[in-house]
Coordinates of C-alpha atoms and ligand atoms in Angstrom, one line a residue:
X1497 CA 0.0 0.0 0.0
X1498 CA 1.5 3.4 -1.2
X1499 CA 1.3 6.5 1.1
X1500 CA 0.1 8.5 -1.8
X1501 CA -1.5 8.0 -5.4
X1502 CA 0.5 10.7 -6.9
X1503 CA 4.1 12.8 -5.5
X1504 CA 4.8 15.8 -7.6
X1505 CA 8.0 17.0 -7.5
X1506 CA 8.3 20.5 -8.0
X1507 CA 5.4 23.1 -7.2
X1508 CA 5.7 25.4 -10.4
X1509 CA 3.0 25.8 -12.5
X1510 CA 3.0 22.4 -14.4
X1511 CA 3.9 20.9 -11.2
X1512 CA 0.8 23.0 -9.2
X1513 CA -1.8 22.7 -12.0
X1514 CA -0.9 18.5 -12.7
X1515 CA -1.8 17.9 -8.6
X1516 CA -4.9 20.2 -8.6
X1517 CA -6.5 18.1 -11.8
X1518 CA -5.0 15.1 -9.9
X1519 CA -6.7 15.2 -6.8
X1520 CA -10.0 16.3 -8.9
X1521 CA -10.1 13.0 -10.5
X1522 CA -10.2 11.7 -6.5
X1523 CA -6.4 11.0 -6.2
X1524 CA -4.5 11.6 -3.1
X1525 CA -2.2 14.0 -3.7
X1526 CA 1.5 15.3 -2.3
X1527 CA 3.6 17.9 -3.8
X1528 CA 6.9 18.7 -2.9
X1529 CA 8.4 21.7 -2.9
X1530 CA 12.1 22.4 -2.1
X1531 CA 12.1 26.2 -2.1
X1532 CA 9.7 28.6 0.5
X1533 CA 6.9 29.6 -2.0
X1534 CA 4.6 28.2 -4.8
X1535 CA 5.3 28.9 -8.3
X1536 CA 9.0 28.7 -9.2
X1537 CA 9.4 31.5 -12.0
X1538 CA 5.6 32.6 -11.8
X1539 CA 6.1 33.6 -8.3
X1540 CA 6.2 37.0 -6.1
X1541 CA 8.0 38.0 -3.0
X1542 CA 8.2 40.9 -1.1
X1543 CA 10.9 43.3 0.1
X1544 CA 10.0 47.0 2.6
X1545 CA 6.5 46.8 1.4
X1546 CA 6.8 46.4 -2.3
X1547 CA 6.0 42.9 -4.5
X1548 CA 8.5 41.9 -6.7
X1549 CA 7.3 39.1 -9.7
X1550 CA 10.4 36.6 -9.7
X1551 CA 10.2 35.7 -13.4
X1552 CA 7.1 35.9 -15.3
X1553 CA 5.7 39.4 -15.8
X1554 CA 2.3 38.8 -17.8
X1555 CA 0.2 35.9 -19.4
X1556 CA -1.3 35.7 -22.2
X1557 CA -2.9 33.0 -24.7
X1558 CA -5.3 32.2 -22.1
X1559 CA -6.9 29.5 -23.1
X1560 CA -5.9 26.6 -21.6
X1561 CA -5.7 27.6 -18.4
X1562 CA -8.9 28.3 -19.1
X1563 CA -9.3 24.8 -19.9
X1564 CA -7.4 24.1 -16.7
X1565 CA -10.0 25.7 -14.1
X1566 CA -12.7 24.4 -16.1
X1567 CA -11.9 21.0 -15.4
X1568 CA -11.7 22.2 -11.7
X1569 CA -15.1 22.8 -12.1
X1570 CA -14.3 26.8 -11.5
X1571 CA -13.1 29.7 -14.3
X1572 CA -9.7 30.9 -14.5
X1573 CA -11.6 34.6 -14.1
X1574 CA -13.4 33.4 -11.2
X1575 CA -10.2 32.6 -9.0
X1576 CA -7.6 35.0 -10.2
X1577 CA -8.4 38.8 -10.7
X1578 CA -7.0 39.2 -14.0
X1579 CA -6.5 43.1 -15.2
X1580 CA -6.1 43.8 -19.0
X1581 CA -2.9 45.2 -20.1
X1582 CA -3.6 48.3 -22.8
X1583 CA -1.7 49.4 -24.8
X1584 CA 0.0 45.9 -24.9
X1585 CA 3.6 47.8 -25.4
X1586 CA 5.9 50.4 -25.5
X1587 CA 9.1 50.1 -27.6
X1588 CA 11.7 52.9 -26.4
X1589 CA 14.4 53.4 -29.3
X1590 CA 18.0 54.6 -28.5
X1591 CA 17.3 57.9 -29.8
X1592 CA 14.6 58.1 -26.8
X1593 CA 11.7 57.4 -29.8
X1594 CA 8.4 55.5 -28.5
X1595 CA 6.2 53.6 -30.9
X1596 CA 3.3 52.0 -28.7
X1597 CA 1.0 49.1 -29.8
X1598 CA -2.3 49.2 -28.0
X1599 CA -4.7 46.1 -27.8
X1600 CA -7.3 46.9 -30.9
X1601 CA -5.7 45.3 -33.6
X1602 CA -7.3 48.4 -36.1
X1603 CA -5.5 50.8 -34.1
X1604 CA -2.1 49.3 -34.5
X1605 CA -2.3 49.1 -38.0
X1606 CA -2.9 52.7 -37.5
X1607 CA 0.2 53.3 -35.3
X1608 CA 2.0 51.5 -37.6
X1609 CA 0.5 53.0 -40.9
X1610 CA 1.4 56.5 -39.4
X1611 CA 5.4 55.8 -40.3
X1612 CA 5.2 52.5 -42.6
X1613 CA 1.5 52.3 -44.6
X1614 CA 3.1 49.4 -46.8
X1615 CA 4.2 47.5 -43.2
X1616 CA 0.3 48.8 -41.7
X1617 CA -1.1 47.0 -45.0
X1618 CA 0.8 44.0 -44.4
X1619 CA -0.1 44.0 -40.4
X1620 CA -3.6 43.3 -41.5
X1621 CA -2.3 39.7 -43.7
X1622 CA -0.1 39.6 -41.2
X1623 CA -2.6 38.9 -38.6
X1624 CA -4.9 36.6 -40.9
X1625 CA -2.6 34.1 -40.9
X1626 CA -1.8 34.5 -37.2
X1627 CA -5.4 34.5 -36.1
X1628 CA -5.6 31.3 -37.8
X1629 CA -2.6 29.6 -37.4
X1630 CA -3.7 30.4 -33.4
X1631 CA -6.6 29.0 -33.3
X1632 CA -5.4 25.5 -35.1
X1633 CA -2.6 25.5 -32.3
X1634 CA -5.2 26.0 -29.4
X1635 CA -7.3 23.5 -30.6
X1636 CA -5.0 20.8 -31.7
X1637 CA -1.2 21.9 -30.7
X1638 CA -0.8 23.0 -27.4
X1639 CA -3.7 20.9 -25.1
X1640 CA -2.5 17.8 -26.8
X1641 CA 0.3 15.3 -25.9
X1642 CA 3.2 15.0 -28.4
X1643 CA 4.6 12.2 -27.3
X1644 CA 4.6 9.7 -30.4
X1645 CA 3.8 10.5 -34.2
X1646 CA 0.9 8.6 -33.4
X1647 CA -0.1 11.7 -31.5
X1648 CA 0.8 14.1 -34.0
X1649 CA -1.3 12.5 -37.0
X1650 CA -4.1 12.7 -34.2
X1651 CA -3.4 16.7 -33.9
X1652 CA -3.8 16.9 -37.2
X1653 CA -6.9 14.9 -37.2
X1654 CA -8.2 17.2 -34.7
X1655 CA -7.7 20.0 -36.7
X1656 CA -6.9 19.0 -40.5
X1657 CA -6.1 23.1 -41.1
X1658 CA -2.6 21.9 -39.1
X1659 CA -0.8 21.0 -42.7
X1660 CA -1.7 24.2 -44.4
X1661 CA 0.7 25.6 -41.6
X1662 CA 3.6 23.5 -41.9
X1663 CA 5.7 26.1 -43.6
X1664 CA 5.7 27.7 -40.0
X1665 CA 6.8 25.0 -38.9
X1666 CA 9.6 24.7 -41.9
X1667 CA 10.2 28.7 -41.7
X1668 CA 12.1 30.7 -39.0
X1669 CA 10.5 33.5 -37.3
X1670 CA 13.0 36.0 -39.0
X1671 CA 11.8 34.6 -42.0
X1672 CA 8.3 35.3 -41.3
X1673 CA 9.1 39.0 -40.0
X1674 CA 10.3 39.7 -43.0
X1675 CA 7.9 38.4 -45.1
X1676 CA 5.7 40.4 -43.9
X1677 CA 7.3 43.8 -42.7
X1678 CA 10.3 45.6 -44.4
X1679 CA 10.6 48.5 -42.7
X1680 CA 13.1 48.5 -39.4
X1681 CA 10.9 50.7 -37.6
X1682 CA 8.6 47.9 -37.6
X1683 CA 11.0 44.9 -37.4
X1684 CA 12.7 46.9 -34.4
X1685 CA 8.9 45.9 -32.3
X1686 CA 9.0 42.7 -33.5
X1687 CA 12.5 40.6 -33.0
X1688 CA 13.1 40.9 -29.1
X1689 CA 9.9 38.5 -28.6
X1690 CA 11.8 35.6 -30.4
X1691 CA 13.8 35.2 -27.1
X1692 CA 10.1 35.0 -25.1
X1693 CA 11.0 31.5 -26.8
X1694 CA 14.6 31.3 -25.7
X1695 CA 16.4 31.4 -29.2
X1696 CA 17.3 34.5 -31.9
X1697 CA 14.7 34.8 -34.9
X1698 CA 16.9 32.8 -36.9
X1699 CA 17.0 30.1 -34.7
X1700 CA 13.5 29.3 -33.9
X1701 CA 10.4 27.8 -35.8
X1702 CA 8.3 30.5 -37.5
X1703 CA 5.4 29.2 -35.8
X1704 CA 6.5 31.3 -32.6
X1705 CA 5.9 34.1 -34.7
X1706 CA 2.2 34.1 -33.5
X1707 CA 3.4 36.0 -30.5
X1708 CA 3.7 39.8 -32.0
X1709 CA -0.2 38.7 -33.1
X1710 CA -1.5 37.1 -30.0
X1711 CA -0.5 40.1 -28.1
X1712 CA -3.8 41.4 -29.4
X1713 CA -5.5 39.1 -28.1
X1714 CA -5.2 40.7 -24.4
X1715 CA -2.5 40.5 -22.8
X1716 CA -3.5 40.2 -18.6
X1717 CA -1.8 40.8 -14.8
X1718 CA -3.5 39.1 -11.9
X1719 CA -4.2 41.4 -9.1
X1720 CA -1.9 40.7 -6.2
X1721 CA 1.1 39.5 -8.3
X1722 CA 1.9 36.6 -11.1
X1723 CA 1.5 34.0 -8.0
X1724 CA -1.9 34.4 -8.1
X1725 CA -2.2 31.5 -10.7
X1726 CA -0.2 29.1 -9.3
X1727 CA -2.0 30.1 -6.0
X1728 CA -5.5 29.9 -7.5
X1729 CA -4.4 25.8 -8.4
X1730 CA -3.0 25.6 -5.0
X1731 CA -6.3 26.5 -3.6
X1732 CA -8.6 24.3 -5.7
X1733 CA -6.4 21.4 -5.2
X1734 CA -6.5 21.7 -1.1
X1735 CA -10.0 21.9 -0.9
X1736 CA -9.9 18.4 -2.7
X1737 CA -7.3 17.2 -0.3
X1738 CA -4.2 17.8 -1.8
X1739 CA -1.0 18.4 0.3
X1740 CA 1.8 20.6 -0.4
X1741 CA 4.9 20.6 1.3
X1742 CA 7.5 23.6 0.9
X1743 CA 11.5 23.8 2.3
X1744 CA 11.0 19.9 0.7
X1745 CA 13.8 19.2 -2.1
X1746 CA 13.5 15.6 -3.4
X1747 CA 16.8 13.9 -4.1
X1748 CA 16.0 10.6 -5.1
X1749 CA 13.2 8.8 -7.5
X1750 CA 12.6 5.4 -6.3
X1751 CA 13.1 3.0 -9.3
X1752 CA 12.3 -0.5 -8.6
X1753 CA 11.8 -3.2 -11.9
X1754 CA 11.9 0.1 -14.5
X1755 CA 8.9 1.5 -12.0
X1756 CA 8.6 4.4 -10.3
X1757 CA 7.4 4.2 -7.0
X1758 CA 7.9 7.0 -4.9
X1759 CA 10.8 9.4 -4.0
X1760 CA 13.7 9.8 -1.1
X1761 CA 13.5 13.3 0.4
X1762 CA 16.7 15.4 1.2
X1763 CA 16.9 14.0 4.7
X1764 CA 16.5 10.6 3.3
X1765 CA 12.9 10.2 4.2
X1766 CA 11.4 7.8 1.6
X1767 CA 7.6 8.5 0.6
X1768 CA 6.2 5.9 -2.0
X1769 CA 3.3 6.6 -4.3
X1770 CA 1.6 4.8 -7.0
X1771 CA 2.5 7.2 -9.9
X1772 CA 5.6 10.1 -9.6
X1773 CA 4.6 13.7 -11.5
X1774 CA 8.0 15.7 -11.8
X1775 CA 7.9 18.9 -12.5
X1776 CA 11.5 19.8 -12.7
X1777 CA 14.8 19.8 -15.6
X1778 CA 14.1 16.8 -16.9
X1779 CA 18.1 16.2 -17.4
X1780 CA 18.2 16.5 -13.4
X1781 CA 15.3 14.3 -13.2
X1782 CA 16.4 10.9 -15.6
X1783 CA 20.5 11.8 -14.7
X1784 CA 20.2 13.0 -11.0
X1785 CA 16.9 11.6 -9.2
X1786 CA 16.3 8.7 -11.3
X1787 CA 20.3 8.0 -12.4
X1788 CA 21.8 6.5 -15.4
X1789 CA 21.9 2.9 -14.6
X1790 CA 17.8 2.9 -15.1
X1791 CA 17.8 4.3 -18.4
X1792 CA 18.4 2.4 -21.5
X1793 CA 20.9 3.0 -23.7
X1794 CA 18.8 5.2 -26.2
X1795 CA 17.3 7.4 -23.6
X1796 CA 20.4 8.2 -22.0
X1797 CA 22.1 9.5 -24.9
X1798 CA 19.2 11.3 -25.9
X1799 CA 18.6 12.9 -22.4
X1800 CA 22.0 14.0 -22.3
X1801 CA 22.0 15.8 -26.2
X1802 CA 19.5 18.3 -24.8
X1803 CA 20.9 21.9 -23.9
X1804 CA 19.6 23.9 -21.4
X1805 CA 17.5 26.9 -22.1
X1806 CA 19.1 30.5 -22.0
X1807 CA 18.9 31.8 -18.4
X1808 CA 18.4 35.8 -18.1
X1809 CA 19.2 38.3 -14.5
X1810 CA 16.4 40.4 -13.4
X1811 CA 16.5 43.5 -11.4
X1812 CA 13.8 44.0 -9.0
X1813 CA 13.4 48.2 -8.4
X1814 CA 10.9 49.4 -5.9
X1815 CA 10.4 53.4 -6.5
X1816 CA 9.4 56.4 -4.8
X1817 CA 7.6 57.9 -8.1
X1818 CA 5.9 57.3 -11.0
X1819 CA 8.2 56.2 -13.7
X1820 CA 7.6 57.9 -16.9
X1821 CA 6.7 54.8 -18.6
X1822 CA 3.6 53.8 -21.1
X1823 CA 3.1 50.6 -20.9
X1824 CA 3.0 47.2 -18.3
X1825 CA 5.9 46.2 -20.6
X1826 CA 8.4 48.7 -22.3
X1827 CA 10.7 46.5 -24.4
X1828 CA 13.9 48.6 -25.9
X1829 CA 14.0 48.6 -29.7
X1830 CA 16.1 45.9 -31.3
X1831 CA 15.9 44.4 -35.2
X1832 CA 15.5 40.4 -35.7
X1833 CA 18.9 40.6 -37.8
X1834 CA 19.9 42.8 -34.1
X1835 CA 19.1 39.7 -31.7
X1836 CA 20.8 37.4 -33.7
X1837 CA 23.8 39.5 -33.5
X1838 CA 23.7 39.5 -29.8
X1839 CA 23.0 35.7 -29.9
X1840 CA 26.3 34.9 -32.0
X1841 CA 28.8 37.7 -30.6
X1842 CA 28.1 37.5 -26.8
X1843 CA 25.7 34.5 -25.8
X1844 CA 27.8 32.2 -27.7
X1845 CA 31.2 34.4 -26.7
X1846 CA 30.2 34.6 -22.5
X1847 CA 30.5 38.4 -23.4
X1848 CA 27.3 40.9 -22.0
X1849 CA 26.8 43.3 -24.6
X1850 CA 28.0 46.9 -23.8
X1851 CA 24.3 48.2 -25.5
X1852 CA 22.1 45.8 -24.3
X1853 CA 18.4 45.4 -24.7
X1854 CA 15.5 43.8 -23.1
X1855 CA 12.2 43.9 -21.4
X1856 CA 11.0 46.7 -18.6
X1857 CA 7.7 45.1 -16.4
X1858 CA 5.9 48.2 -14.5
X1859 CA 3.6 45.9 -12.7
X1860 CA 2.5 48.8 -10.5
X1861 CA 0.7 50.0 -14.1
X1862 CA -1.8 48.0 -13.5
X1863 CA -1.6 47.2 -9.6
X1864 CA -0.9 50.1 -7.5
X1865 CA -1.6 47.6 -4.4
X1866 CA 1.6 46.1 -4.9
X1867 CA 3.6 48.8 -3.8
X1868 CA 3.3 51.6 -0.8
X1869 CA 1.0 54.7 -1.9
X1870 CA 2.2 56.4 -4.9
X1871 CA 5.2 54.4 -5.1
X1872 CA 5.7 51.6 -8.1
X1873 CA 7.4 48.3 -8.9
X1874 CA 9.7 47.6 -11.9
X1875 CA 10.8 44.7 -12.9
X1876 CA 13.9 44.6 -15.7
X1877 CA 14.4 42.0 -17.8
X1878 CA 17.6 42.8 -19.5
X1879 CA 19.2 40.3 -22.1
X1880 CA 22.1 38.2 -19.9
X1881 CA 23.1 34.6 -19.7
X1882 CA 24.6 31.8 -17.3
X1883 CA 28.1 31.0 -19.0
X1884 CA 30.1 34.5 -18.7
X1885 CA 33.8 34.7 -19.9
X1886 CA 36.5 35.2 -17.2
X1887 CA 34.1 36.0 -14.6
X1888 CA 30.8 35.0 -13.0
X1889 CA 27.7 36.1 -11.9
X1890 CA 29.0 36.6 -8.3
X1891 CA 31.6 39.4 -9.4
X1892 CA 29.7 40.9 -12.3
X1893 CA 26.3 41.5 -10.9
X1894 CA 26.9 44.6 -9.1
X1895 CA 29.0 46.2 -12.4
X1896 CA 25.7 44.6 -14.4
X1897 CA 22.9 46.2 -12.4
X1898 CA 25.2 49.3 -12.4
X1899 CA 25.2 49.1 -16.0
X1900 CA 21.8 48.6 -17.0
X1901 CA 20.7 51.6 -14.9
X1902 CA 23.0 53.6 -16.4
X1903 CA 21.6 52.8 -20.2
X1904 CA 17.9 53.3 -19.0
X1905 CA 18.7 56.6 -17.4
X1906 CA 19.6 57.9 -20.6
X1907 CA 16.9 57.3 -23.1
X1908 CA 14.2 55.3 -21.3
X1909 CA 13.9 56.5 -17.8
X1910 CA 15.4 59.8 -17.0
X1911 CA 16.0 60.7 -13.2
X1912 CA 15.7 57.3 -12.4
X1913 CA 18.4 56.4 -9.5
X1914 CA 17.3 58.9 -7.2
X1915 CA 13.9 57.3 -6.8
X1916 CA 15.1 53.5 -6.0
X1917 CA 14.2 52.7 -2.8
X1918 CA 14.7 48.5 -2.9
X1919 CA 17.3 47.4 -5.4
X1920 CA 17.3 43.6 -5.9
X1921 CA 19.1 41.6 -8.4
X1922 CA 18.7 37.9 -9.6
X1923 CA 21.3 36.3 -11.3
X1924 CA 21.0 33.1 -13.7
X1925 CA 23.1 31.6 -11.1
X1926 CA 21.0 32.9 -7.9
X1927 CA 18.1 31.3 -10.0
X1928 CA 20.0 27.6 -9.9
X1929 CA 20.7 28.2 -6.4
X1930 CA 17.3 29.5 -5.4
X1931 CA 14.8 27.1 -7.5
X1932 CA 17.6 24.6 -8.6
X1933 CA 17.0 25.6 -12.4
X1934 CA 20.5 24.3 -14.2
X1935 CA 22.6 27.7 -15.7
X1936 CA 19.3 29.6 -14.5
X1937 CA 17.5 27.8 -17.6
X1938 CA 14.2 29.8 -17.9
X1939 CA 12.3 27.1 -20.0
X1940 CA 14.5 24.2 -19.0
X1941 CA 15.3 22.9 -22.2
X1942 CA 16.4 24.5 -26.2
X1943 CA 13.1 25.3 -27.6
X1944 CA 14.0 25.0 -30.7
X1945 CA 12.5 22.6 -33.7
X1946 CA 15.5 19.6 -32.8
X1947 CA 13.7 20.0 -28.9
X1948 CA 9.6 20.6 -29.7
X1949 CA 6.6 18.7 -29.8
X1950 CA 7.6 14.5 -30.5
X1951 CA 11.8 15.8 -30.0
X1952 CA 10.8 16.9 -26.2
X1953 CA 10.8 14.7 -23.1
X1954 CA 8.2 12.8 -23.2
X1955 CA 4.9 13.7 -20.8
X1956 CA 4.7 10.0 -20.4
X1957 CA 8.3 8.1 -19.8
X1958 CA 8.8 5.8 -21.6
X1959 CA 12.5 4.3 -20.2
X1960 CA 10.3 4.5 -16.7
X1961 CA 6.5 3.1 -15.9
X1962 CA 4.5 5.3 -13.3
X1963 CA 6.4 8.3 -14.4
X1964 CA 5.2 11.8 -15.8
X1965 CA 6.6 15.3 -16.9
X1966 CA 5.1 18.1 -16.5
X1967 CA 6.6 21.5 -16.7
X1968 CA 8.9 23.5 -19.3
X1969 CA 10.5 20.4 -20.0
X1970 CA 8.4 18.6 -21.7
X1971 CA 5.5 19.5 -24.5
X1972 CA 4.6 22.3 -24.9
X1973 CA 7.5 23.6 -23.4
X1974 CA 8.0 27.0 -21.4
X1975 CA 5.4 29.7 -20.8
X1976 CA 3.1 30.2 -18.1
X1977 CA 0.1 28.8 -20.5
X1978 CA 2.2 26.3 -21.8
X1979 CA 3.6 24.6 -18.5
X1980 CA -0.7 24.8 -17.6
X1981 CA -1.3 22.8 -20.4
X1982 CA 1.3 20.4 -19.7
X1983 CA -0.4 20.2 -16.0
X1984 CA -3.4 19.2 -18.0
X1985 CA -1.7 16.5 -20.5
X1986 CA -0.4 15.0 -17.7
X1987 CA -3.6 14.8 -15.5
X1988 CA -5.4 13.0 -18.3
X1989 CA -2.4 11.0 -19.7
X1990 CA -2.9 9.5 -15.9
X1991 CA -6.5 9.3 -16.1
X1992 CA -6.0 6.8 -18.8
X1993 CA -2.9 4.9 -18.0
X1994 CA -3.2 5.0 -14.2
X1995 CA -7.1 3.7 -13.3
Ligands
FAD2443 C1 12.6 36.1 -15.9 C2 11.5 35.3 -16.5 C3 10.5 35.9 -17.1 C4 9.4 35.2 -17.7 N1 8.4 35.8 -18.3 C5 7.3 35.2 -18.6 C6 6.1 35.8 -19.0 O1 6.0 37.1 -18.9 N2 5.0 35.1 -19.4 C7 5.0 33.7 -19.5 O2 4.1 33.1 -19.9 N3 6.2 33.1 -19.1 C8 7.2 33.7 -18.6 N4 8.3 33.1 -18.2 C9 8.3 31.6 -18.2 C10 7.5 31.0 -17.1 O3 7.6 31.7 -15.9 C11 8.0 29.5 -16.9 O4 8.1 28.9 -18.2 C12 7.0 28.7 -16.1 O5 6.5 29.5 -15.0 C13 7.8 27.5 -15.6 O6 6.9 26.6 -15.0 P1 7.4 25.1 -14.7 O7 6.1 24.3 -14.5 O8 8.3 24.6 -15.7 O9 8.1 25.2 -13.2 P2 9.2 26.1 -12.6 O10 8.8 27.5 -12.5 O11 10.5 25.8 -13.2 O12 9.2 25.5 -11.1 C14 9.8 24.3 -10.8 C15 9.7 24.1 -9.3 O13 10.3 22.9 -8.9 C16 11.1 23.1 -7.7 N5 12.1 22.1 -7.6 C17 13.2 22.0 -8.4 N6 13.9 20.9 -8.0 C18 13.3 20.3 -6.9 C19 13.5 19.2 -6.1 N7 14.6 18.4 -6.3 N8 12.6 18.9 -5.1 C20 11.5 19.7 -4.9 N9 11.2 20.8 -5.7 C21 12.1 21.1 -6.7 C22 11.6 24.5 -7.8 O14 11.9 25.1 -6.6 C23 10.4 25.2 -8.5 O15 9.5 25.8 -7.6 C24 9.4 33.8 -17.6 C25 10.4 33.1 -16.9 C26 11.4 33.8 -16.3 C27 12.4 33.2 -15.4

């Protein structure tokens, strides 16, 4: 007799959302957390009064968490305050030149019209193929396990419109950029969301272009901070009996005839279970927890050709004024052609870019409870990785930080040092340290074509029975939506194969 039907190792949101649907279906459920909070990137914290978002800054493509409460038997909208984000973006130029995108998708192609018509023309084909393309990949794409071609041909039976596509699939995003728009005004809003993805335009499928397009479709903040999703699961699943434990790492996955059947803990407590849910690098997972000498040949190597995901620092400011801003999200103008660049002289080289770019979150935008009274939040994405030349994180975070204030002072946010009141920096390496991600990988694994869909980690092992991925690294890979829906692939994969 096991202690529990289901452990899940790892309360982020694939983790948090898998246990929930678990314990719906009447399971008893146990999820273990190593670190203090729920949520892993899609978290918050708080420093002298102000909320901070660890990672994730907004969420969008809604739908299937959407799916995910309604299987709850709830609405996503009925257990997480979600505020609207519009305009959807600012893009701040080097020259101190703003170009803003608001929600309606008319009055971009107005915005853009107003200094490209050709490129506001094009917006509108532009989004006809995107509005499409979406809708095929909500339907059949992302809710859908990928774990054999078996399931693919089913995708496509789901939603025969899935071939028309393929040259998205066949296409890089840079490709599809500049199909479509020729002027670099234009292409400057459009290239920094390749790396929402993990990879340069030239390096990932054009299928990922949907992004610049599903921005429109509302982009959303939930009151209180991004934790409120994995919060809203955490709730659901404990009035259903779930338990979650937190300051709980795993270490070990108990293996027993090519079985999972439970997990040792840290202090070598060993909990069985009937079925194992991890929610964590799946390299850790099959090299670390599980270990080699259960995997067969074939899985091995194929476990250990997977890269990690690009890591990135964020800067946590809390402020004493209103920062002249326009937008939840101010992203600093950069070309497709621009990000590759970066990608081949300084990720590849370990060198941080002198003129870097990146993503500014102003949380407090849209929730002015998250900080004190007039007061605001920002969060700063700027571009960075794990693997630095000659020095490390340690020794180059202060110069960093130092750095990126510096740029933003002078064409984005004027004035801007003598209102910090909390400065807070994570590193890619404080993010393996804190929530044991490997080089601070984001989205766990390369998202690119060689790693999606039937190339990922399974959701269902195969090498090992009894044991499910959820999580960034497995299908459809990272994203707060997309780690919900691999929650929900997982909770019905176990429907079937676990009675
Ligand atoms: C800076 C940043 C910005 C982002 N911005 C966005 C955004 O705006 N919108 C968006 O949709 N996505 C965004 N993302 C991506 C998104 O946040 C993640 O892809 C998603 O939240 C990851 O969920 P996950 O299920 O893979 O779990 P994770 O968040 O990776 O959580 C895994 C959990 O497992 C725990 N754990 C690890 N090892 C063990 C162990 N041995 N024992 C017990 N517990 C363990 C960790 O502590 C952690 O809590 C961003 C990510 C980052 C880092």
């Amino acid at each position: 007799m096991s202690d529990y039907d289901v452990v899940v190792i790892g309360a982020g949101n694939g983790g948090i959302s898998a246990a929930a649907l678990l314990a719906r279906q009447g399971r008893k459920v146990l999820v273990l957390e190593q670190s203090a909070s729920i949520g892993g990137c899609c978290s918050t914290f708080e420093k002298n009064g102000y909320k901070f978002d660890v990672g994730a800054s907004i969420v969008e493509v809604i739908k299937p968490i959407e799916m995910a409460f309604a299987k709850l038997g709830t609405t996503f909208q009925r257990e997480v305050d979600l505020i609207e984000c519009d305009p959807v973006m600012t893009i701040i130029d080097r020259d101190g030149s703003r170009i803003t995108y608001p929600r309606s998708i008319d009055a971009t192609a107005e915005v853009i019209s107003s200094f490209s018509p050709a490129d506001g023309k094009r917006w509108y084909k532009f989004v006809d193929l995107m509005r499409e393309f979406t809708e095929v990949a909500l339907n059949a794409f992302f809710p859908q396990p990928a774990d054999t071609l078996a399931d693919v041909a089913k995708m496509v039976a789901k939603d025969p419109r899935f071939l028309k596509f393929l040259p998205l699939f066949i296409n890089s995003y840079q490709d599809i950029m500049e199909k479509y728009f020729k002027d670099e005004r234009v292409l400057k809003t459009m290239g920094y969301q390749s790396l929402y993805f993990g990879h340069p335009p030239a390096m990932i499928p054009g299928m990922f272009a949907l992004i610049p397009y599903t921005e429109h479709l509302g982009v959303y903040y939930p009151r209180g901070g991004m934790i409120q999703i994995p919060e809203a699961f955490r709730r659901c699943g404990e009035k259903l009996g779930m338990k979650v434990m937190f300051n709980t790492r795993v270490k070990k996955v108990v293996v027993r005839d090519r079985r999972a059947q439970g997990v040792v803990l840290a202090d070598g407590t060993e909990i069985t279970a009937k079925v194992v849910v991890s929610n964590i690098n799946a390299r850790t997972l099959y090299l670390d927890l599980i270990g080699e000498e259960h995997l067969p040949g074939l899985v091995r190597t194929g476990i250990k050709s997977y890269k990690y995901s690009k890591g990135v620092p964020m800067i946590y400011v809390g402020l004493d004024y209103s920062p002249p801003l326009d937008s939840h999200h101010s992203l600093i103008a950069v070309t497709p052609k621009g990000v590759n660049d970066y990608w081949f002289n300084n990720v590849e080289k370990g060198v941080l870019p002198k003129d870097n770019f990146g993503l500014i979150c102003w949380p407090t935008h849209a929730d002015k409870s998250l900080a004190p009274e007039g007061h605001h939040v920002l969060n700063l994405i700027p571009e960075g990785f794990y693997r630095l030349a000659g020095t490390n994180w340690d020794e180059e975070k202060p110069r960093f930080v130092d750095r990126t204030l510096t740029a933003l002072e002078k064409f984005a946010i004027p004035g801007l040092r003598d209102h910090i009141k909390v400065l807070e920096c994570t590193s890619p390496l404080d993010f393996e340290r804190r929530l044991l991600l490997p080089e601070g990988a984001i989205y766990a694994l390369q998202q690119d074509l060689p790693a999606a869909a039937v190339f990922r980690p399974n959701a269902r092992s195969r090498a090992i029975k009894g044991l499910y991925l959820t999580g960034s690294s497995t299908h459809p890979g990272g994203g707060v939506p997309t780690t919900i829906a691999s929650g929900l692939i997982a909770s019905n994969l176990i429907e079937r194969y676990e009675p």
